[in-house]
């Protein structure tokens, strides 16, 4: 059984090459040549993941990603891997801010794209590093905060919080280890299954997004605390 993916990319030759390569690993890639067509295709047939180019004519990848996250229902939560030809780290940070789950700079090796796709989909289907004790119940509760791992949903005081699939898994990894200080490497290893590259600070961007969603005041967080020079700790807040 093949897994459907959507690639929104204006470079037809690249899209064909990616489709052929991923097809050998059980993925069926539908190609859309621009952002508008990609959004139409996504709503016609929901893919398991979107591969999205940043630089496209018409609406660019950032705007497409923003519109995806504004869609109703499951479409808003489809994982997005953003492709960027630019070397400026700010482009990647903005992409993550817009709701992308991962990014890959061009030019890239097709097997690295395949590895990232598998990692994102694996995070979506697994609880990533939970112990037998924490797996005994699908819902983690910390005062008004509820994290439902089976439904992959987060609520604060009964109000749903909008998180990407990557941000959800990041929050779960922290919450399952509540009270334990984790380095960025440890967090990324728990979520991605591989060590964080030293120059990759995207985790800080995701933490900021999570704080915006679950904290009363993201500038004065009470749940996810920064331990300067070390990493982060999820506080066992029971308000």
PDB file of C-alpha atoms in Angstrom:
ATOM      1  CA  UNK A   1       0.000   0.000   0.000  1.00  0.00           C
ATOM      2  CA  UNK A   2       1.411   3.367  -1.025  1.00  0.00           C
ATOM      3  CA  UNK A   3       1.441   6.479   1.146  1.00  0.00           C
ATOM      4  CA  UNK A   4       0.178   9.659  -0.565  1.00  0.00           C
ATOM      5  CA  UNK A   5       2.384  12.751  -0.473  1.00  0.00           C
ATOM      6  CA  UNK A   6       1.853  16.168  -2.051  1.00  0.00           C
ATOM      7  CA  UNK A   7       4.815  18.083  -3.476  1.00  0.00           C
ATOM      8  CA  UNK A   8       4.234  21.780  -4.182  1.00  0.00           C
ATOM      9  CA  UNK A   9       7.215  22.767  -6.318  1.00  0.00           C
ATOM     10  CA  UNK A  10       7.586  24.884  -9.481  1.00  0.00           C
ATOM     11  CA  UNK A  11      10.615  22.909 -10.691  1.00  0.00           C
ATOM     12  CA  UNK A  12       9.005  20.097 -12.686  1.00  0.00           C
ATOM     13  CA  UNK A  13      12.236  18.165 -13.232  1.00  0.00           C
ATOM     14  CA  UNK A  14      13.017  18.152  -9.512  1.00  0.00           C
ATOM     15  CA  UNK A  15       9.473  17.074  -8.688  1.00  0.00           C
ATOM     16  CA  UNK A  16       9.681  14.187 -11.162  1.00  0.00           C
ATOM     17  CA  UNK A  17      13.028  13.056  -9.760  1.00  0.00           C
ATOM     18  CA  UNK A  18      11.694  13.156  -6.189  1.00  0.00           C
ATOM     19  CA  UNK A  19       8.503  11.323  -7.183  1.00  0.00           C
ATOM     20  CA  UNK A  20      10.485   8.545  -8.866  1.00  0.00           C
ATOM     21  CA  UNK A  21      12.868   8.176  -5.939  1.00  0.00           C
ATOM     22  CA  UNK A  22      10.187   8.190  -3.247  1.00  0.00           C
ATOM     23  CA  UNK A  23       8.044   5.856  -5.349  1.00  0.00           C
ATOM     24  CA  UNK A  24      10.689   3.166  -4.863  1.00  0.00           C
ATOM     25  CA  UNK A  25      10.064   3.410  -1.106  1.00  0.00           C
ATOM     26  CA  UNK A  26       6.300   3.102  -1.189  1.00  0.00           C
ATOM     27  CA  UNK A  27       5.262   6.751  -1.502  1.00  0.00           C
ATOM     28  CA  UNK A  28       2.959   8.106  -4.176  1.00  0.00           C
ATOM     29  CA  UNK A  29       3.754  11.744  -4.918  1.00  0.00           C
ATOM     30  CA  UNK A  30       1.202  14.118  -6.419  1.00  0.00           C
ATOM     31  CA  UNK A  31       2.807  17.226  -7.904  1.00  0.00           C
ATOM     32  CA  UNK A  32       1.373  20.747  -7.916  1.00  0.00           C
ATOM     33  CA  UNK A  33       3.346  23.387  -9.824  1.00  0.00           C
ATOM     34  CA  UNK A  34       2.306  26.384  -7.726  1.00  0.00           C
ATOM     35  CA  UNK A  35       0.817  27.307  -4.378  1.00  0.00           C
ATOM     36  CA  UNK A  36      -2.777  27.818  -5.514  1.00  0.00           C
ATOM     37  CA  UNK A  37      -2.905  24.428  -7.253  1.00  0.00           C
ATOM     38  CA  UNK A  38      -1.265  22.828  -4.240  1.00  0.00           C
ATOM     39  CA  UNK A  39      -3.886  24.166  -1.852  1.00  0.00           C
ATOM     40  CA  UNK A  40      -6.655  22.971  -4.190  1.00  0.00           C
ATOM     41  CA  UNK A  41      -5.110  19.495  -4.427  1.00  0.00           C
ATOM     42  CA  UNK A  42      -4.642  19.246  -0.668  1.00  0.00           C
ATOM     43  CA  UNK A  43      -8.324  19.864  -0.078  1.00  0.00           C
ATOM     44  CA  UNK A  44      -9.361  17.411  -2.796  1.00  0.00           C
ATOM     45  CA  UNK A  45      -7.307  14.542  -1.373  1.00  0.00           C
ATOM     46  CA  UNK A  46      -5.611  14.908   2.005  1.00  0.00           C
ATOM     47  CA  UNK A  47      -2.006  13.639   1.817  1.00  0.00           C
ATOM     48  CA  UNK A  48      -0.005  12.192   4.685  1.00  0.00           C
ATOM     49  CA  UNK A  49       2.618  14.915   4.248  1.00  0.00           C
ATOM     50  CA  UNK A  50       3.338  18.007   2.143  1.00  0.00           C
ATOM     51  CA  UNK A  51       6.735  18.798   0.617  1.00  0.00           C
ATOM     52  CA  UNK A  52       6.624  22.549   0.075  1.00  0.00           C
ATOM     53  CA  UNK A  53       9.059  24.766  -1.844  1.00  0.00           C
ATOM     54  CA  UNK A  54       9.713  28.159  -0.286  1.00  0.00           C
ATOM     55  CA  UNK A  55      10.420  30.165  -3.462  1.00  0.00           C
ATOM     56  CA  UNK A  56       7.600  29.906  -6.019  1.00  0.00           C
ATOM     57  CA  UNK A  57       5.875  32.315  -8.408  1.00  0.00           C
ATOM     58  CA  UNK A  58       2.564  33.687  -7.208  1.00  0.00           C
ATOM     59  CA  UNK A  59       2.080  32.879  -3.541  1.00  0.00           C
ATOM     60  CA  UNK A  60       5.284  31.626  -1.939  1.00  0.00           C
ATOM     61  CA  UNK A  61       5.767  28.688   0.390  1.00  0.00           C
ATOM     62  CA  UNK A  62       5.417  30.743   3.547  1.00  0.00           C
ATOM     63  CA  UNK A  63       1.964  31.942   2.519  1.00  0.00           C
ATOM     64  CA  UNK A  64       0.958  28.434   1.434  1.00  0.00           C
ATOM     65  CA  UNK A  65       2.041  27.074   4.810  1.00  0.00           C
ATOM     66  CA  UNK A  66       0.103  29.803   6.600  1.00  0.00           C
ATOM     67  CA  UNK A  67      -3.031  28.970   4.604  1.00  0.00           C
ATOM     68  CA  UNK A  68      -2.645  25.257   5.296  1.00  0.00           C
ATOM     69  CA  UNK A  69      -2.530  25.914   9.042  1.00  0.00           C
ATOM     70  CA  UNK A  70      -5.704  28.019   8.699  1.00  0.00           C
ATOM     71  CA  UNK A  71      -7.689  25.215   7.013  1.00  0.00           C
ATOM     72  CA  UNK A  72     -10.432  23.429   8.970  1.00  0.00           C
ATOM     73  CA  UNK A  73     -10.085  19.971  10.513  1.00  0.00           C
ATOM     74  CA  UNK A  74      -7.320  17.495   9.748  1.00  0.00           C
ATOM     75  CA  UNK A  75      -6.049  19.481   6.768  1.00  0.00           C
ATOM     76  CA  UNK A  76      -4.618  22.094   9.136  1.00  0.00           C
ATOM     77  CA  UNK A  77      -2.516  19.457  10.884  1.00  0.00           C
ATOM     78  CA  UNK A  78      -0.943  17.778   7.864  1.00  0.00           C
ATOM     79  CA  UNK A  79       2.857  17.696   8.346  1.00  0.00           C
ATOM     80  CA  UNK A  80       4.869  20.068   6.157  1.00  0.00           C
ATOM     81  CA  UNK A  81       8.520  19.787   5.150  1.00  0.00           C
ATOM     82  CA  UNK A  82       9.715  23.042   3.610  1.00  0.00           C
ATOM     83  CA  UNK A  83      12.396  23.204   0.910  1.00  0.00           C
ATOM     84  CA  UNK A  84      14.491  26.344   0.694  1.00  0.00           C
ATOM     85  CA  UNK A  85      17.218  27.335  -1.733  1.00  0.00           C
ATOM     86  CA  UNK A  86      18.348  30.171   0.494  1.00  0.00           C
ATOM     87  CA  UNK A  87      21.201  29.836   2.959  1.00  0.00           C
ATOM     88  CA  UNK A  88      19.908  32.473   5.375  1.00  0.00           C
ATOM     89  CA  UNK A  89      18.870  30.777   8.654  1.00  0.00           C
ATOM     90  CA  UNK A  90      16.145  33.421   9.006  1.00  0.00           C
ATOM     91  CA  UNK A  91      14.244  31.820   6.115  1.00  0.00           C
ATOM     92  CA  UNK A  92      14.147  28.540   7.990  1.00  0.00           C
ATOM     93  CA  UNK A  93      13.110  30.242  11.216  1.00  0.00           C
ATOM     94  CA  UNK A  94      10.269  32.077   9.467  1.00  0.00           C
ATOM     95  CA  UNK A  95       9.167  28.792   7.894  1.00  0.00           C
ATOM     96  CA  UNK A  96       9.016  27.129  11.294  1.00  0.00           C
ATOM     97  CA  UNK A  97       7.163  30.121  12.695  1.00  0.00           C
ATOM     98  CA  UNK A  98       4.570  29.707   9.959  1.00  0.00           C
ATOM     99  CA  UNK A  99       3.979  26.122  11.032  1.00  0.00           C
ATOM    100  CA  UNK A 100       6.395  23.953   9.029  1.00  0.00           C
ATOM    101  CA  UNK A 101       7.418  20.744  10.822  1.00  0.00           C
ATOM    102  CA  UNK A 102      10.866  20.480   9.280  1.00  0.00           C
ATOM    103  CA  UNK A 103      12.978  22.070   6.570  1.00  0.00           C
ATOM    104  CA  UNK A 104      15.567  20.934   4.062  1.00  0.00           C
ATOM    105  CA  UNK A 105      17.899  23.331   2.198  1.00  0.00           C
ATOM    106  CA  UNK A 106      18.473  22.884  -1.542  1.00  0.00           C
ATOM    107  CA  UNK A 107      20.322  21.217  -3.077  1.00  0.00           C
ATOM    108  CA  UNK A 108      19.569  18.068  -1.101  1.00  0.00           C
ATOM    109  CA  UNK A 109      20.156  14.354  -1.311  1.00  0.00           C
ATOM    110  CA  UNK A 110      16.904  12.481  -2.041  1.00  0.00           C
ATOM    111  CA  UNK A 111      17.730   9.946   0.643  1.00  0.00           C
ATOM    112  CA  UNK A 112      17.929  12.719   3.242  1.00  0.00           C
ATOM    113  CA  UNK A 113      14.473  13.900   2.189  1.00  0.00           C
ATOM    114  CA  UNK A 114      13.252  10.314   2.508  1.00  0.00           C
ATOM    115  CA  UNK A 115      14.770  10.060   5.992  1.00  0.00           C
ATOM    116  CA  UNK A 116      13.103  13.294   7.088  1.00  0.00           C
ATOM    117  CA  UNK A 117       9.737  12.208   5.680  1.00  0.00           C
ATOM    118  CA  UNK A 118       9.936   8.926   7.561  1.00  0.00           C
ATOM    119  CA  UNK A 119      10.974  10.708  10.761  1.00  0.00           C
ATOM    120  CA  UNK A 120       8.065  13.163  10.577  1.00  0.00           C
ATOM    121  CA  UNK A 121       5.543  10.410   9.833  1.00  0.00           C
ATOM    122  CA  UNK A 122       6.999   8.239  12.590  1.00  0.00           C
ATOM    123  CA  UNK A 123       6.601  11.050  15.095  1.00  0.00           C
ATOM    124  CA  UNK A 124       3.017  11.413  13.985  1.00  0.00           C
ATOM    125  CA  UNK A 125       2.214   7.763  14.680  1.00  0.00           C
ATOM    126  CA  UNK A 126       4.292   7.150  17.780  1.00  0.00           C
ATOM    127  CA  UNK A 127       4.565   8.644  21.245  1.00  0.00           C
ATOM    128  CA  UNK A 128       8.350   8.940  20.954  1.00  0.00           C
ATOM    129  CA  UNK A 129      10.321   7.774  23.945  1.00  0.00           C
ATOM    130  CA  UNK A 130       7.604   7.345  26.558  1.00  0.00           C
ATOM    131  CA  UNK A 131       8.243   4.973  29.429  1.00  0.00           C
ATOM    132  CA  UNK A 132       5.825   2.156  30.292  1.00  0.00           C
ATOM    133  CA  UNK A 133       4.487   4.263  33.169  1.00  0.00           C
ATOM    134  CA  UNK A 134       3.744   7.318  31.082  1.00  0.00           C
ATOM    135  CA  UNK A 135       2.207   5.164  28.349  1.00  0.00           C
ATOM    136  CA  UNK A 136      -0.312   3.652  30.789  1.00  0.00           C
ATOM    137  CA  UNK A 137      -2.718   6.505  30.082  1.00  0.00           C
ATOM    138  CA  UNK A 138      -3.067   8.382  26.805  1.00  0.00           C
ATOM    139  CA  UNK A 139      -3.810  11.698  28.536  1.00  0.00           C
ATOM    140  CA  UNK A 140      -1.210  13.730  30.411  1.00  0.00           C
ATOM    141  CA  UNK A 141      -2.726  16.282  32.805  1.00  0.00           C
ATOM    142  CA  UNK A 142      -0.985  19.193  34.471  1.00  0.00           C
ATOM    143  CA  UNK A 143      -3.603  21.378  36.095  1.00  0.00           C
ATOM    144  CA  UNK A 144      -5.651  22.956  33.301  1.00  0.00           C
ATOM    145  CA  UNK A 145      -3.317  21.570  30.628  1.00  0.00           C
ATOM    146  CA  UNK A 146      -4.376  18.280  28.993  1.00  0.00           C
ATOM    147  CA  UNK A 147      -2.273  16.472  26.393  1.00  0.00           C
ATOM    148  CA  UNK A 148      -4.090  13.594  24.663  1.00  0.00           C
ATOM    149  CA  UNK A 149      -1.486  11.487  22.918  1.00  0.00           C
ATOM    150  CA  UNK A 150      -3.990   9.238  21.143  1.00  0.00           C
ATOM    151  CA  UNK A 151      -6.062  12.125  19.774  1.00  0.00           C
ATOM    152  CA  UNK A 152      -2.904  14.202  19.307  1.00  0.00           C
ATOM    153  CA  UNK A 153      -4.637  17.189  20.832  1.00  0.00           C
ATOM    154  CA  UNK A 154      -3.779  19.774  23.492  1.00  0.00           C
ATOM    155  CA  UNK A 155      -6.205  21.798  25.592  1.00  0.00           C
ATOM    156  CA  UNK A 156      -5.778  24.474  28.238  1.00  0.00           C
ATOM    157  CA  UNK A 157      -8.880  25.016  30.344  1.00  0.00           C
ATOM    158  CA  UNK A 158     -10.939  23.140  27.767  1.00  0.00           C
ATOM    159  CA  UNK A 159      -9.768  25.369  24.905  1.00  0.00           C
ATOM    160  CA  UNK A 160      -7.945  23.637  22.042  1.00  0.00           C
ATOM    161  CA  UNK A 161      -4.367  24.715  21.286  1.00  0.00           C
ATOM    162  CA  UNK A 162      -3.109  24.763  17.706  1.00  0.00           C
ATOM    163  CA  UNK A 163       0.249  22.999  17.333  1.00  0.00           C
ATOM    164  CA  UNK A 164       1.987  21.384  14.397  1.00  0.00           C
ATOM    165  CA  UNK A 165       2.656  17.646  14.583  1.00  0.00           C
ATOM    166  CA  UNK A 166       6.311  18.348  15.380  1.00  0.00           C
ATOM    167  CA  UNK A 167       5.426  20.814  18.125  1.00  0.00           C
ATOM    168  CA  UNK A 168       2.968  18.329  19.607  1.00  0.00           C
ATOM    169  CA  UNK A 169       5.659  15.646  19.754  1.00  0.00           C
ATOM    170  CA  UNK A 170       8.110  18.123  21.250  1.00  0.00           C
ATOM    171  CA  UNK A 171       5.597  19.043  23.967  1.00  0.00           C
ATOM    172  CA  UNK A 172       4.928  15.358  24.706  1.00  0.00           C
ATOM    173  CA  UNK A 173       8.654  14.632  24.974  1.00  0.00           C
ATOM    174  CA  UNK A 174       9.024  17.425  27.547  1.00  0.00           C
ATOM    175  CA  UNK A 175       5.833  16.611  29.467  1.00  0.00           C
ATOM    176  CA  UNK A 176       6.692  12.923  29.766  1.00  0.00           C
ATOM    177  CA  UNK A 177       9.909  13.986  31.457  1.00  0.00           C
ATOM    178  CA  UNK A 178       8.351  16.692  33.634  1.00  0.00           C
ATOM    179  CA  UNK A 179      10.735  18.032  36.260  1.00  0.00           C
ATOM    180  CA  UNK A 180      13.814  16.796  34.399  1.00  0.00           C
ATOM    181  CA  UNK A 181      16.173  19.309  32.793  1.00  0.00           C
ATOM    182  CA  UNK A 182      16.862  18.318  29.182  1.00  0.00           C
ATOM    183  CA  UNK A 183      19.512  19.638  26.843  1.00  0.00           C
ATOM    184  CA  UNK A 184      18.532  20.534  23.291  1.00  0.00           C
ATOM    185  CA  UNK A 185      20.350  17.438  22.069  1.00  0.00           C
ATOM    186  CA  UNK A 186      18.372  15.204  24.441  1.00  0.00           C
ATOM    187  CA  UNK A 187      15.073  16.747  23.386  1.00  0.00           C
ATOM    188  CA  UNK A 188      15.822  16.420  19.694  1.00  0.00           C
ATOM    189  CA  UNK A 189      17.037  12.859  20.132  1.00  0.00           C
ATOM    190  CA  UNK A 190      13.768  11.981  21.890  1.00  0.00           C
ATOM    191  CA  UNK A 191      11.672  13.593  19.182  1.00  0.00           C
ATOM    192  CA  UNK A 192      13.636  13.009  16.005  1.00  0.00           C
ATOM    193  CA  UNK A 193      15.506   9.898  16.936  1.00  0.00           C
ATOM    194  CA  UNK A 194      18.814  11.506  16.047  1.00  0.00           C
ATOM    195  CA  UNK A 195      21.161  13.989  17.643  1.00  0.00           C
ATOM    196  CA  UNK A 196      20.726  17.685  17.013  1.00  0.00           C
ATOM    197  CA  UNK A 197      23.274  19.279  14.748  1.00  0.00           C
ATOM    198  CA  UNK A 198      25.201  21.901  16.699  1.00  0.00           C
ATOM    199  CA  UNK A 199      24.177  24.790  14.393  1.00  0.00           C
ATOM    200  CA  UNK A 200      20.478  23.907  14.332  1.00  0.00           C
ATOM    201  CA  UNK A 201      18.603  26.182  16.763  1.00  0.00           C
ATOM    202  CA  UNK A 202      15.152  25.508  15.324  1.00  0.00           C
ATOM    203  CA  UNK A 203      14.106  23.907  18.593  1.00  0.00           C
ATOM    204  CA  UNK A 204      14.065  27.364  20.213  1.00  0.00           C
ATOM    205  CA  UNK A 205      11.599  28.560  17.590  1.00  0.00           C
ATOM    206  CA  UNK A 206       9.312  25.605  18.253  1.00  0.00           C
ATOM    207  CA  UNK A 207       9.507  26.128  22.010  1.00  0.00           C
ATOM    208  CA  UNK A 208       8.421  29.714  21.460  1.00  0.00           C
ATOM    209  CA  UNK A 209       5.420  28.569  19.433  1.00  0.00           C
ATOM    210  CA  UNK A 210       4.432  26.047  22.090  1.00  0.00           C
ATOM    211  CA  UNK A 211       4.680  28.682  24.796  1.00  0.00           C
ATOM    212  CA  UNK A 212       2.432  30.971  22.770  1.00  0.00           C
ATOM    213  CA  UNK A 213      -0.137  28.175  22.674  1.00  0.00           C
ATOM    214  CA  UNK A 214      -0.102  26.859  26.262  1.00  0.00           C
ATOM    215  CA  UNK A 215       1.237  29.636  28.488  1.00  0.00           C
ATOM    216  CA  UNK A 216      -0.880  32.413  29.991  1.00  0.00           C
ATOM    217  CA  UNK A 217       2.006  34.788  29.312  1.00  0.00           C
ATOM    218  CA  UNK A 218       4.576  33.441  26.852  1.00  0.00           C
ATOM    219  CA  UNK A 219       7.059  36.121  27.947  1.00  0.00           C
ATOM    220  CA  UNK A 220       6.828  34.861  31.526  1.00  0.00           C
ATOM    221  CA  UNK A 221       6.401  31.094  31.052  1.00  0.00           C
ATOM    222  CA  UNK A 222       5.413  28.856  33.958  1.00  0.00           C
ATOM    223  CA  UNK A 223       5.251  25.471  32.217  1.00  0.00           C
ATOM    224  CA  UNK A 224       8.282  25.272  29.902  1.00  0.00           C
ATOM    225  CA  UNK A 225      11.218  26.945  31.606  1.00  0.00           C
ATOM    226  CA  UNK A 226      14.586  27.841  30.142  1.00  0.00           C
ATOM    227  CA  UNK A 227      17.600  26.623  32.084  1.00  0.00           C
ATOM    228  CA  UNK A 228      20.273  29.008  30.887  1.00  0.00           C
ATOM    229  CA  UNK A 229      23.263  27.302  29.368  1.00  0.00           C
ATOM    230  CA  UNK A 230      21.613  23.866  29.566  1.00  0.00           C
ATOM    231  CA  UNK A 231      18.220  23.554  27.903  1.00  0.00           C
ATOM    232  CA  UNK A 232      14.598  23.320  29.043  1.00  0.00           C
ATOM    233  CA  UNK A 233      12.493  21.767  31.779  1.00  0.00           C
ATOM    234  CA  UNK A 234       8.761  21.118  31.848  1.00  0.00           C
ATOM    235  CA  UNK A 235       7.469  22.263  35.261  1.00  0.00           C
ATOM    236  CA  UNK A 236       4.848  20.165  37.041  1.00  0.00           C
ATOM    237  CA  UNK A 237       2.456  23.085  37.307  1.00  0.00           C
ATOM    238  CA  UNK A 238      -0.809  22.145  39.015  1.00  0.00           C
ATOM    239  CA  UNK A 239      -2.753  25.414  39.008  1.00  0.00           C
TER     240      UNK A 239
END
